[in-house]
PDB file of C-alpha atoms in Angstrom:
ATOM      1  CA  MET F 172       0.929 -20.483   7.050  1.00  0.00           C
ATOM      2  CA  ARG F 173       3.599 -17.827   5.659  1.00  0.00           C
ATOM      3  CA  ILE F 174       3.169 -15.519   2.994  1.00  0.00           C
ATOM      4  CA  ARG F 175       5.959 -15.790   0.677  1.00  0.00           C
ATOM      5  CA  SER F 176       5.659 -12.930  -1.509  1.00  0.00           C
ATOM      6  CA  ASN F 177       5.770  -9.114  -1.435  1.00  0.00           C
ATOM      7  CA  PRO F 178       3.745  -6.627  -3.761  1.00  0.00           C
ATOM      8  CA  HIS F 179       4.863  -3.866  -2.502  1.00  0.00           C
ATOM      9  CA  THR F 180       8.634  -3.146  -2.980  1.00  0.00           C
ATOM     10  CA  HIS F 181      10.588  -0.328  -3.901  1.00  0.00           C
ATOM     11  CA  THR F 182      14.414   0.386  -5.255  1.00  0.00           C
ATOM     12  CA  VAL F 183      16.693   2.775  -5.861  1.00  0.00           C
ATOM     13  CA  PHE F 184      14.531   4.143  -8.617  1.00  0.00           C
ATOM     14  CA  SER F 185      12.610   5.817  -6.554  1.00  0.00           C
ATOM     15  CA  ASP F 186      12.608   5.917  -2.848  1.00  0.00           C
ATOM     16  CA  GLY F 187      14.344   2.657  -1.955  1.00  0.00           C
ATOM     17  CA  ARG F 188      17.277   2.098  -0.192  1.00  0.00           C
ATOM     18  CA  SER F 189      18.052  -1.081  -1.694  1.00  0.00           C
ATOM     19  CA  THR F 190      18.657  -2.281  -5.146  1.00  0.00           C
ATOM     20  CA  ALA F 191      16.649  -4.474  -7.195  1.00  0.00           C
ATOM     21  CA  ARG F 192      18.741  -7.065  -7.153  1.00  0.00           C
ATOM     22  CA  GLU F 193      19.409  -6.781  -3.258  1.00  0.00           C
ATOM     23  CA  GLN F 194      15.669  -7.113  -3.083  1.00  0.00           C
ATOM     24  CA  ILE F 195      15.324 -10.307  -4.826  1.00  0.00           C
ATOM     25  CA  GLU F 196      18.409 -11.731  -2.489  1.00  0.00           C
ATOM     26  CA  ARG F 197      16.569 -11.218   0.501  1.00  0.00           C
ATOM     27  CA  ALA F 198      13.339 -12.461  -0.939  1.00  0.00           C
ATOM     28  CA  LEU F 199      14.925 -15.667  -1.753  1.00  0.00           C
ATOM     29  CA  ALA F 200      16.793 -15.837   1.867  1.00  0.00           C
ATOM     30  CA  LEU F 201      13.004 -15.461   2.996  1.00  0.00           C
ATOM     31  CA  GLY F 202      12.189 -18.471   0.789  1.00  0.00           C
ATOM     32  CA  PHE F 203       9.654 -16.540  -1.296  1.00  0.00           C
ATOM     33  CA  THR F 204       8.160 -17.927  -4.445  1.00  0.00           C
ATOM     34  CA  ALA F 205       7.536 -14.584  -5.587  1.00  0.00           C
ATOM     35  CA  LEU F 206       8.550 -11.107  -5.227  1.00  0.00           C
ATOM     36  CA  GLY F 207       6.638  -7.932  -6.932  1.00  0.00           C
ATOM     37  CA  PHE F 208       8.579  -4.297  -7.399  1.00  0.00           C
ATOM     38  CA  SER F 209       6.386  -1.270  -7.125  1.00  0.00           C
ATOM     39  CA  ASP F 210       8.309   1.898  -7.412  1.00  0.00           C
ATOM     40  CA  HIS F 211       6.587   4.994  -7.367  1.00  0.00           C
ATOM     41  CA  SER F 212       5.272   6.166 -10.568  1.00  0.00           C
ATOM     42  CA  VAL F 213       6.508   9.561 -11.995  1.00  0.00           C
ATOM     43  CA  GLN F 214       5.164  12.672 -11.013  1.00  0.00           C
ATOM     44  CA  GLU F 215       5.952  16.309 -12.655  1.00  0.00           C
ATOM     45  CA  LEU F 216       4.347  18.180  -9.710  1.00  0.00           C
ATOM     46  CA  ASP F 217       6.315  16.742  -7.077  1.00  0.00           C
ATOM     47  CA  ALA F 218       9.379  14.456  -8.086  1.00  0.00           C
ATOM     48  CA  PHE F 219       9.901  13.959  -4.390  1.00  0.00           C
ATOM     49  CA  THR F 220       9.435   9.931  -4.487  1.00  0.00           C
ATOM     50  CA  GLY F 221       8.620   9.343  -8.018  1.00  0.00           C
ATOM     51  CA  ILE F 222      11.113   7.500 -10.343  1.00  0.00           C
ATOM     52  CA  PRO F 223      12.649  10.654 -12.363  1.00  0.00           C
ATOM     53  CA  ALA F 224      10.476  10.513 -16.243  1.00  0.00           C
ATOM     54  CA  PRO F 225      14.252   9.575 -18.055  1.00  0.00           C
ATOM     55  CA  ARG F 226      14.375   6.359 -15.545  1.00  0.00           C
ATOM     56  CA  GLU F 227      11.137   4.797 -16.144  1.00  0.00           C
ATOM     57  CA  ALA F 228      12.114   2.679 -19.360  1.00  0.00           C
ATOM     58  CA  ALA F 229      15.520   1.483 -17.290  1.00  0.00           C
ATOM     59  CA  TYR F 230      13.419   0.507 -14.113  1.00  0.00           C
ATOM     60  CA  ARG F 231      11.148  -1.559 -16.237  1.00  0.00           C
ATOM     61  CA  ALA F 232      14.167  -2.939 -18.374  1.00  0.00           C
ATOM     62  CA  GLU F 233      16.301  -3.843 -15.102  1.00  0.00           C
ATOM     63  CA  VAL F 234      13.340  -5.387 -13.590  1.00  0.00           C
ATOM     64  CA  ARG F 235      12.594  -7.818 -16.913  1.00  0.00           C
ATOM     65  CA  ALA F 236      15.664  -8.868 -17.199  1.00  0.00           C
ATOM     66  CA  LEU F 237      15.857  -9.879 -13.425  1.00  0.00           C
ATOM     67  CA  ALA F 238      12.784 -11.627 -13.769  1.00  0.00           C
ATOM     68  CA  ALA F 239      14.631 -13.544 -16.789  1.00  0.00           C
ATOM     69  CA  GLU F 240      17.569 -14.257 -14.832  1.00  0.00           C
ATOM     70  CA  TYR F 241      15.937 -15.170 -11.374  1.00  0.00           C
ATOM     71  CA  ALA F 242      13.348 -17.001 -13.044  1.00  0.00           C
ATOM     72  CA  PRO F 243      14.206 -20.690 -12.330  1.00  0.00           C
ATOM     73  CA  ARG F 244      14.401 -19.563  -8.561  1.00  0.00           C
ATOM     74  CA  ILE F 245      11.613 -16.681  -8.086  1.00  0.00           C
ATOM     75  CA  ARG F 246       8.827 -15.639 -10.256  1.00  0.00           C
ATOM     76  CA  VAL F 247       9.684 -11.655  -9.954  1.00  0.00           C
ATOM     77  CA  TYR F 248       6.888  -8.894 -11.203  1.00  0.00           C
ATOM     78  CA  LEU F 249       7.110  -5.629 -12.600  1.00  0.00           C
ATOM     79  CA  GLY F 250       4.815  -3.326 -10.727  1.00  0.00           C
ATOM     80  CA  LEU F 251       4.194   0.090 -10.067  1.00  0.00           C
ATOM     81  CA  GLU F 252       2.429   2.446  -7.348  1.00  0.00           C
ATOM     82  CA  TRP F 253       0.513   4.649  -8.973  1.00  0.00           C
ATOM     83  CA  ASP F 254      -0.017   8.081  -7.341  1.00  0.00           C
ATOM     84  CA  SER F 255      -3.772   8.784  -7.041  1.00  0.00           C
ATOM     85  CA  GLU F 256      -3.593  12.284  -7.734  1.00  0.00           C
ATOM     86  CA  PHE F 257      -0.345  13.082  -9.874  1.00  0.00           C
ATOM     87  CA  GLY F 258       0.825  10.017 -10.957  1.00  0.00           C
ATOM     88  CA  ILE F 259       1.406   9.669 -14.732  1.00  0.00           C
ATOM     89  CA  ALA F 260       1.408   5.908 -15.712  1.00  0.00           C
ATOM     90  CA  ASP F 261       0.618   3.741 -18.696  1.00  0.00           C
ATOM     91  CA  PRO F 262      -1.130   0.759 -16.470  1.00  0.00           C
ATOM     92  CA  ALA F 263      -0.272  -1.642 -19.584  1.00  0.00           C
ATOM     93  CA  ALA F 264       3.426  -1.413 -19.386  1.00  0.00           C
ATOM     94  CA  TYR F 265       3.420  -3.187 -16.065  1.00  0.00           C
ATOM     95  CA  ASP F 266       1.683  -6.640 -14.589  1.00  0.00           C
ATOM     96  CA  TYR F 267       0.062  -4.834 -12.173  1.00  0.00           C
ATOM     97  CA  VAL F 268      -0.657  -1.256 -10.135  1.00  0.00           C
ATOM     98  CA  ILE F 269      -0.984  -0.456  -6.520  1.00  0.00           C
ATOM     99  CA  LEU F 270      -3.181   2.878  -6.024  1.00  0.00           C
ATOM    100  CA  SER F 271      -2.043   4.899  -3.569  1.00  0.00           C
ATOM    101  CA  ALA F 272      -2.999   8.414  -2.248  1.00  0.00           C
ATOM    102  CA  HIS F 273      -0.303  10.332  -0.467  1.00  0.00           C
ATOM    103  CA  TYR F 274      -1.584  13.669  -0.709  1.00  0.00           C
ATOM    104  CA  VAL F 275      -4.129  16.294   1.119  1.00  0.00           C
ATOM    105  CA  LEU F 276      -5.347  18.714  -1.234  1.00  0.00           C
ATOM    106  CA  GLY F 277      -7.095  22.282  -0.506  1.00  0.00           C
ATOM    107  CA  GLY F 278      -7.285  25.793  -1.319  1.00  0.00           C
ATOM    108  CA  GLY F 279      -5.040  25.244  -4.395  1.00  0.00           C
ATOM    109  CA  GLY F 280      -2.002  23.402  -2.463  1.00  0.00           C
ATOM    110  CA  ARG F 281      -1.186  20.059  -1.478  1.00  0.00           C
ATOM    111  CA  ALA F 282       0.930  18.226   1.043  1.00  0.00           C
ATOM    112  CA  LEU F 283       2.713  15.125   1.431  1.00  0.00           C
ATOM    113  CA  VAL F 284       0.691  13.328   4.225  1.00  0.00           C
ATOM    114  CA  ASP F 285       3.878  10.735   4.769  1.00  0.00           C
ATOM    115  CA  CYS F 286       6.928  12.587   4.458  1.00  0.00           C
ATOM    116  CA  ARG F 287       8.428  13.924   8.179  1.00  0.00           C
ATOM    117  CA  PRO F 288      10.331  17.294   6.756  1.00  0.00           C
ATOM    118  CA  ARG F 289       7.292  18.328   5.250  1.00  0.00           C
ATOM    119  CA  ARG F 290       5.196  17.601   8.774  1.00  0.00           C
ATOM    120  CA  GLU F 291       4.104  21.092   9.135  1.00  0.00           C
ATOM    121  CA  ALA F 292       3.128  21.392   5.450  1.00  0.00           C
ATOM    122  CA  VAL F 293       0.416  18.994   6.427  1.00  0.00           C
ATOM    123  CA  PHE F 294      -1.119  21.027   9.459  1.00  0.00           C
ATOM    124  CA  ALA F 295      -0.380  24.129   7.700  1.00  0.00           C
ATOM    125  CA  LEU F 296      -2.750  23.246   4.671  1.00  0.00           C
ATOM    126  CA  ARG F 297      -5.277  22.051   7.178  1.00  0.00           C
ATOM    127  CA  ASP F 298      -5.566  25.060   8.838  1.00  0.00           C
ATOM    128  CA  ALA F 299      -5.385  27.651   5.583  1.00  0.00           C
ATOM    129  CA  ALA F 300      -7.436  25.628   3.139  1.00  0.00           C
ATOM    130  CA  TYR F 301     -10.240  23.830   5.792  1.00  0.00           C
ATOM    131  CA  ALA F 302      -9.976  26.562   8.293  1.00  0.00           C
ATOM    132  CA  GLY F 303      -8.326  23.810  10.850  1.00  0.00           C
ATOM    133  CA  ASP F 304     -11.041  21.288  10.405  1.00  0.00           C
ATOM    134  CA  GLY F 305      -9.335  18.157  10.130  1.00  0.00           C
ATOM    135  CA  GLU F 306     -12.465  15.875   9.662  1.00  0.00           C
ATOM    136  CA  ALA F 307     -13.203  17.780   6.332  1.00  0.00           C
ATOM    137  CA  MET F 308      -9.524  17.331   5.026  1.00  0.00           C
ATOM    138  CA  ALA F 309      -9.684  13.639   6.231  1.00  0.00           C
ATOM    139  CA  ALA F 310     -12.711  12.983   4.622  1.00  0.00           C
ATOM    140  CA  ASP F 311     -11.653  14.759   1.216  1.00  0.00           C
ATOM    141  CA  TYR F 312      -8.914  12.456   1.412  1.00  0.00           C
ATOM    142  CA  PHE F 313     -10.828   9.581   1.562  1.00  0.00           C
ATOM    143  CA  GLU F 314     -13.428  10.588  -0.878  1.00  0.00           C
ATOM    144  CA  ARG F 315     -10.657  11.576  -3.456  1.00  0.00           C
ATOM    145  CA  LEU F 316      -9.203   7.697  -3.052  1.00  0.00           C
ATOM    146  CA  GLY F 317     -12.715   5.906  -3.550  1.00  0.00           C
ATOM    147  CA  ALA F 318     -13.283   8.203  -6.508  1.00  0.00           C
ATOM    148  CA  ARG F 319      -9.626   7.473  -8.286  1.00  0.00           C
ATOM    149  CA  ALA F 320     -10.128   3.625  -7.533  1.00  0.00           C
ATOM    150  CA  LEU F 321     -13.566   3.061  -9.458  1.00  0.00           C
ATOM    151  CA  GLN F 322     -12.190   5.808 -12.312  1.00  0.00           C
ATOM    152  CA  ARG F 323      -8.742   3.518 -12.290  1.00  0.00           C
ATOM    153  CA  ARG F 324      -9.875   0.450 -11.432  1.00  0.00           C
ATOM    154  CA  PRO F 325      -6.350  -0.849  -9.756  1.00  0.00           C
ATOM    155  CA  ASP F 326      -5.217  -4.409  -8.948  1.00  0.00           C
ATOM    156  CA  ILE F 327      -4.504  -3.229  -5.331  1.00  0.00           C
ATOM    157  CA  VAL F 328      -5.365  -0.007  -3.037  1.00  0.00           C
ATOM    158  CA  GLY F 329      -2.080   0.644  -1.014  1.00  0.00           C
ATOM    159  CA  HIS F 330      -1.946   1.759   2.517  1.00  0.00           C
ATOM    160  CA  PHE F 331      -5.713   2.907   2.535  1.00  0.00           C
ATOM    161  CA  ASP F 332      -5.235   5.385   5.359  1.00  0.00           C
ATOM    162  CA  LEU F 333      -1.986   7.121   5.345  1.00  0.00           C
ATOM    163  CA  VAL F 334      -3.835  10.209   6.388  1.00  0.00           C
ATOM    164  CA  LYS F 335      -2.896   8.982  10.100  1.00  0.00           C
ATOM    165  CA  TYR F 336       0.535   9.368   9.466  1.00  0.00           C
ATOM    166  CA  PHE F 337       0.605  12.245  11.479  1.00  0.00           C
ATOM    167  CA  ASN F 338      -2.663  11.979  13.594  1.00  0.00           C
ATOM    168  CA  ALA F 339      -1.133  10.842  16.855  1.00  0.00           C
ATOM    169  CA  ALA F 340      -3.017  11.471  19.935  1.00  0.00           C
ATOM    170  CA  ASP F 341      -5.545  12.674  17.236  1.00  0.00           C
ATOM    171  CA  ALA F 342      -2.997  15.988  16.306  1.00  0.00           C
ATOM    172  CA  LEU F 343      -4.278  16.208  13.040  1.00  0.00           C
ATOM    173  CA  TYR F 344      -8.218  15.162  12.941  1.00  0.00           C
ATOM    174  CA  ASN F 345     -10.600  13.137  15.164  1.00  0.00           C
ATOM    175  CA  ARG F 346     -10.117   9.377  14.397  1.00  0.00           C
ATOM    176  CA  HIS F 347     -13.493   8.870  15.912  1.00  0.00           C
ATOM    177  CA  SER F 348     -15.531  11.453  13.839  1.00  0.00           C
ATOM    178  CA  PRO F 349     -18.606  10.316  12.256  1.00  0.00           C
ATOM    179  CA  ARG F 350     -17.986  12.201   9.545  1.00  0.00           C
ATOM    180  CA  VAL F 351     -14.287  10.776   8.941  1.00  0.00           C
ATOM    181  CA  ARG F 352     -15.910   6.791   9.475  1.00  0.00           C
ATOM    182  CA  ARG F 353     -18.493   7.522   6.750  1.00  0.00           C
ATOM    183  CA  ALA F 354     -16.003   8.928   4.535  1.00  0.00           C
ATOM    184  CA  GLN F 355     -13.823   6.025   5.091  1.00  0.00           C
ATOM    185  CA  LEU F 356     -16.537   3.173   4.284  1.00  0.00           C
ATOM    186  CA  ALA F 357     -17.675   5.119   1.001  1.00  0.00           C
ATOM    187  CA  ALA F 358     -14.443   4.920  -0.003  1.00  0.00           C
ATOM    188  CA  LEU F 359     -13.733   1.311   0.978  1.00  0.00           C
ATOM    189  CA  GLU F 360     -17.194   0.429  -0.566  1.00  0.00           C
ATOM    190  CA  LYS F 361     -15.749   2.145  -4.393  1.00  0.00           C
ATOM    191  CA  VAL F 362     -12.738  -0.058  -3.644  1.00  0.00           C
ATOM    192  CA  ARG F 363     -14.568  -3.096  -3.734  1.00  0.00           C
ATOM    193  CA  GLN F 364     -17.096  -2.092  -6.525  1.00  0.00           C
ATOM    194  CA  SER F 365     -13.631  -1.506  -8.420  1.00  0.00           C
ATOM    195  CA  GLY F 366     -12.625  -4.778  -8.138  1.00  0.00           C
ATOM    196  CA  ALA F 367      -9.339  -4.342  -6.211  1.00  0.00           C
ATOM    197  CA  LEU F 368      -7.637  -5.988  -3.451  1.00  0.00           C
ATOM    198  CA  LEU F 369      -7.170  -4.247  -0.143  1.00  0.00           C
ATOM    199  CA  GLU F 370      -3.151  -3.792   0.978  1.00  0.00           C
ATOM    200  CA  ILE F 371      -2.646  -4.665   4.516  1.00  0.00           C
ATOM    201  CA  ASN F 372       0.804  -2.316   4.778  1.00  0.00           C
ATOM    202  CA  THR F 373       2.902  -2.902   7.339  1.00  0.00           C
ATOM    203  CA  GLY F 374       5.634  -0.400   6.414  1.00  0.00           C
ATOM    204  CA  GLY F 375       4.648   2.274   8.461  1.00  0.00           C
ATOM    205  CA  MET F 376       5.151   0.181  11.634  1.00  0.00           C
ATOM    206  CA  ALA F 377       8.366  -1.622   9.870  1.00  0.00           C
ATOM    207  CA  ARG F 378       9.960   2.121  10.196  1.00  0.00           C
ATOM    208  CA  GLY F 379       8.571   3.061  13.034  1.00  0.00           C
ATOM    209  CA  TYR F 380       6.129   5.727  12.050  1.00  0.00           C
ATOM    210  CA  VAL F 381       2.747   4.076  13.406  1.00  0.00           C
ATOM    211  CA  ASP F 382       1.855   1.520  15.597  1.00  0.00           C
ATOM    212  CA  GLU F 383      -0.557  -0.598  13.857  1.00  0.00           C
ATOM    213  CA  PRO F 384      -1.312  -1.350   9.969  1.00  0.00           C
ATOM    214  CA  TYR F 385      -2.940   0.561   7.034  1.00  0.00           C
ATOM    215  CA  PRO F 386      -5.602   0.470   7.006  1.00  0.00           C
ATOM    216  CA  SER F 387      -6.515  -0.282  11.043  1.00  0.00           C
ATOM    217  CA  ARG F 388      -8.155  -3.299  12.249  1.00  0.00           C
ATOM    218  CA  ASP F 389     -11.427  -1.543  12.401  1.00  0.00           C
ATOM    219  CA  LEU F 390     -11.320  -0.892   8.859  1.00  0.00           C
ATOM    220  CA  LEU F 391     -10.349  -4.214   7.857  1.00  0.00           C
ATOM    221  CA  ARG F 392     -12.964  -5.924   9.663  1.00  0.00           C
ATOM    222  CA  ALA F 393     -15.635  -3.460   8.127  1.00  0.00           C
ATOM    223  CA  TRP F 394     -14.047  -4.628   4.489  1.00  0.00           C
ATOM    224  CA  ARG F 395     -14.372  -8.355   5.368  1.00  0.00           C
ATOM    225  CA  GLU F 396     -18.136  -7.648   5.923  1.00  0.00           C
ATOM    226  CA  MET F 397     -17.888  -6.338   2.678  1.00  0.00           C
ATOM    227  CA  GLY F 398     -16.362  -9.426   1.313  1.00  0.00           C
ATOM    228  CA  GLY F 399     -13.163  -7.748   0.043  1.00  0.00           C
ATOM    229  CA  GLY F 400     -10.241  -9.483  -0.608  1.00  0.00           C
ATOM    230  CA  VAL F 401      -6.782  -8.637   1.313  1.00  0.00           C
ATOM    231  CA  ILE F 402      -3.094  -8.836   0.432  1.00  0.00           C
ATOM    232  CA  LEU F 403      -0.105  -8.401   2.418  1.00  0.00           C
ATOM    233  CA  GLY F 404       2.554  -5.528   1.358  1.00  0.00           C
ATOM    234  CA  SER F 405       5.692  -4.462   3.551  1.00  0.00           C
ATOM    235  CA  ASP F 406       6.208  -1.259   1.464  1.00  0.00           C
ATOM    236  CA  CYS F 407       9.749  -2.441   1.582  1.00  0.00           C
ATOM    237  CA  HIS F 408      12.232   0.309   1.112  1.00  0.00           C
ATOM    238  CA  ASP F 409      15.109  -1.589   2.547  1.00  0.00           C
ATOM    239  CA  ALA F 410      15.965  -5.328   1.873  1.00  0.00           C
ATOM    240  CA  ALA F 411      16.306  -5.869   5.583  1.00  0.00           C
ATOM    241  CA  LEU F 412      12.529  -5.225   6.326  1.00  0.00           C
ATOM    242  CA  MET F 413      10.754  -7.402   3.404  1.00  0.00           C
ATOM    243  CA  ASP F 414       8.680  -9.383   5.632  1.00  0.00           C
ATOM    244  CA  TYR F 415       8.314  -7.353   8.338  1.00  0.00           C
ATOM    245  CA  GLY F 416       4.439  -7.841  10.566  1.00  0.00           C
ATOM    246  CA  PHE F 417       3.738 -10.287   8.405  1.00  0.00           C
ATOM    247  CA  ASP F 418       3.119 -12.666  11.100  1.00  0.00           C
ATOM    248  CA  ALA F 419       1.272 -10.321  12.802  1.00  0.00           C
ATOM    249  CA  ALA F 420      -0.563  -9.322  10.473  1.00  0.00           C
ATOM    250  CA  LEU F 421      -2.066 -13.130   9.704  1.00  0.00           C
ATOM    251  CA  SER F 422      -3.168 -13.193  13.459  1.00  0.00           C
ATOM    252  CA  TRP F 423      -4.961 -10.308  13.170  1.00  0.00           C
ATOM    253  CA  LEU F 424      -6.657 -11.782  10.242  1.00  0.00           C
ATOM    254  CA  CYS F 425      -7.814 -15.025  11.755  1.00  0.00           C
ATOM    255  CA  GLU F 426      -8.864 -12.834  14.862  1.00  0.00           C
ATOM    256  CA  ASP F 427     -11.076 -10.801  12.553  1.00  0.00           C
ATOM    257  CA  GLY F 428     -12.228 -13.706  10.889  1.00  0.00           C
ATOM    258  CA  PHE F 429     -10.848 -13.496   7.338  1.00  0.00           C
ATOM    259  CA  ASP F 430     -10.819 -16.984   5.415  1.00  0.00           C
ATOM    260  CA  GLY F 431      -8.030 -16.397   3.054  1.00  0.00           C
ATOM    261  CA  VAL F 432      -5.294 -13.939   2.291  1.00  0.00           C
ATOM    262  CA  TYR F 433      -3.846 -13.252  -1.360  1.00  0.00           C
ATOM    263  CA  GLU F 434      -0.745 -13.660  -2.525  1.00  0.00           C
ATOM    264  CA  LEU F 435       1.654 -13.249  -5.680  1.00  0.00           C
ATOM    265  CA  GLY F 436       1.269 -16.497  -7.438  1.00  0.00           C
ATOM    266  CA  GLY F 437       4.736 -18.492  -8.020  1.00  0.00           C
ATOM    267  CA  ALA F 438       6.022 -20.204 -11.099  1.00  0.00           C
ATOM    268  CA  GLY F 439       2.741 -21.682 -13.097  1.00  0.00           C
ATOM    269  CA  GLU F 440       0.145 -19.847 -10.997  1.00  0.00           C
ATOM    270  CA  GLU F 441      -2.278 -17.231 -11.863  1.00  0.00           C
ATOM    271  CA  MET F 442      -0.758 -13.714 -10.560  1.00  0.00           C
ATOM    272  CA  PHE F 443      -3.073 -13.182  -7.636  1.00  0.00           C
ATOM    273  CA  VAL F 444      -3.548 -16.769  -5.229  1.00  0.00           C
ATOM    274  CA  LYS F 445      -6.192 -16.540  -2.514  1.00  0.00           C
ATOM    275  CA  ARG F 446      -4.538 -18.903   0.402  1.00  0.00           C
ATOM    276  CA  PRO F 447      -6.511 -20.404   2.947  1.00  0.00           C
ATOM    277  CA  LEU F 448      -6.135 -19.104   6.695  1.00  0.00           C
ATOM    278  CA  GLU F 449      -5.665 -21.837   8.724  1.00  0.00           C
ATOM    279  CA  VAL F 450      -3.941 -22.267  12.172  1.00  0.00           C
ATOM    280  CA  GLY F 451      -3.193 -25.947  12.933  1.00  0.00           C
ATOM    281  CA  GLY F 452      -5.534 -26.990  10.362  1.00  0.00           C
ATOM    282  CA  ILE F 453      -8.114 -25.257  11.565  1.00  0.00           C
ATOM    283  CA  PRO F 454     -10.406 -22.605   9.862  1.00  0.00           C
ATOM    284  CA  THR F 455      -9.801 -19.464  11.278  1.00  0.00           C
ATOM    285  CA  ARG F 456     -13.479 -18.425  11.637  1.00  0.00           C
ATOM    286  CA  VAL F 457     -13.146 -20.973  14.668  1.00  0.00           C
ATOM    287  CA  CYS F 458      -9.676 -20.438  15.844  1.00  0.00           C
TER     288      CYS F 458
END
């Protein structure tokens, strides 16, 4: 099968490099039947990635206008990536919401976990607020994300373990720590209880930041055992990378025993549609 939609797409309204029209044209060239925009929510404390508040209405209006213009050719959704700690949003104004955690917190401070120019701030917060205990910081990250998922009940939880962004060679925390693992599983269980889909996010791979998806495959296997649903998203900031890693992700899902993956529905379909995973007509549980 091929994935023919992407729910996690950014534009120049927040921190994307491509316009909404450019993203739609790329989706059409790939044969997509649906595309969902998800620019970052407004933030008052840190406007580094979010839509500037005066531009949010313009973002909604442009996507809605393009959805009408392109309706005969592709279904376009108006979504939002809602920061789990600092995002300001009215979910009712959008077709769907992706809830994502972008910050580690502690000692009254905060640090973006995925911004290269701000890398040292993440380690400084760990050392100052957690006395160098990266496992405690990572556990707190997952505990807060799980709590926010239950509180806000989003449609999708995005890049679940983004906190590993600077953790090559366990530089930030020990990824095998039992404490971190317990926090991850507890957070996944809360996401499941919230009813959200879990995003398999290939954006970090597309931009060369990490060599595996968010979340890692061991967490995806745990999620499958919990009975949770998954949806692929490329976290696309550049139209050229719209479907990066989708074929590889489908292979991983097959290998790990998933029987289906959700997509954004095309014309006449529900917003989220589960597609069966098959390879050569063989169900994935025996592929």
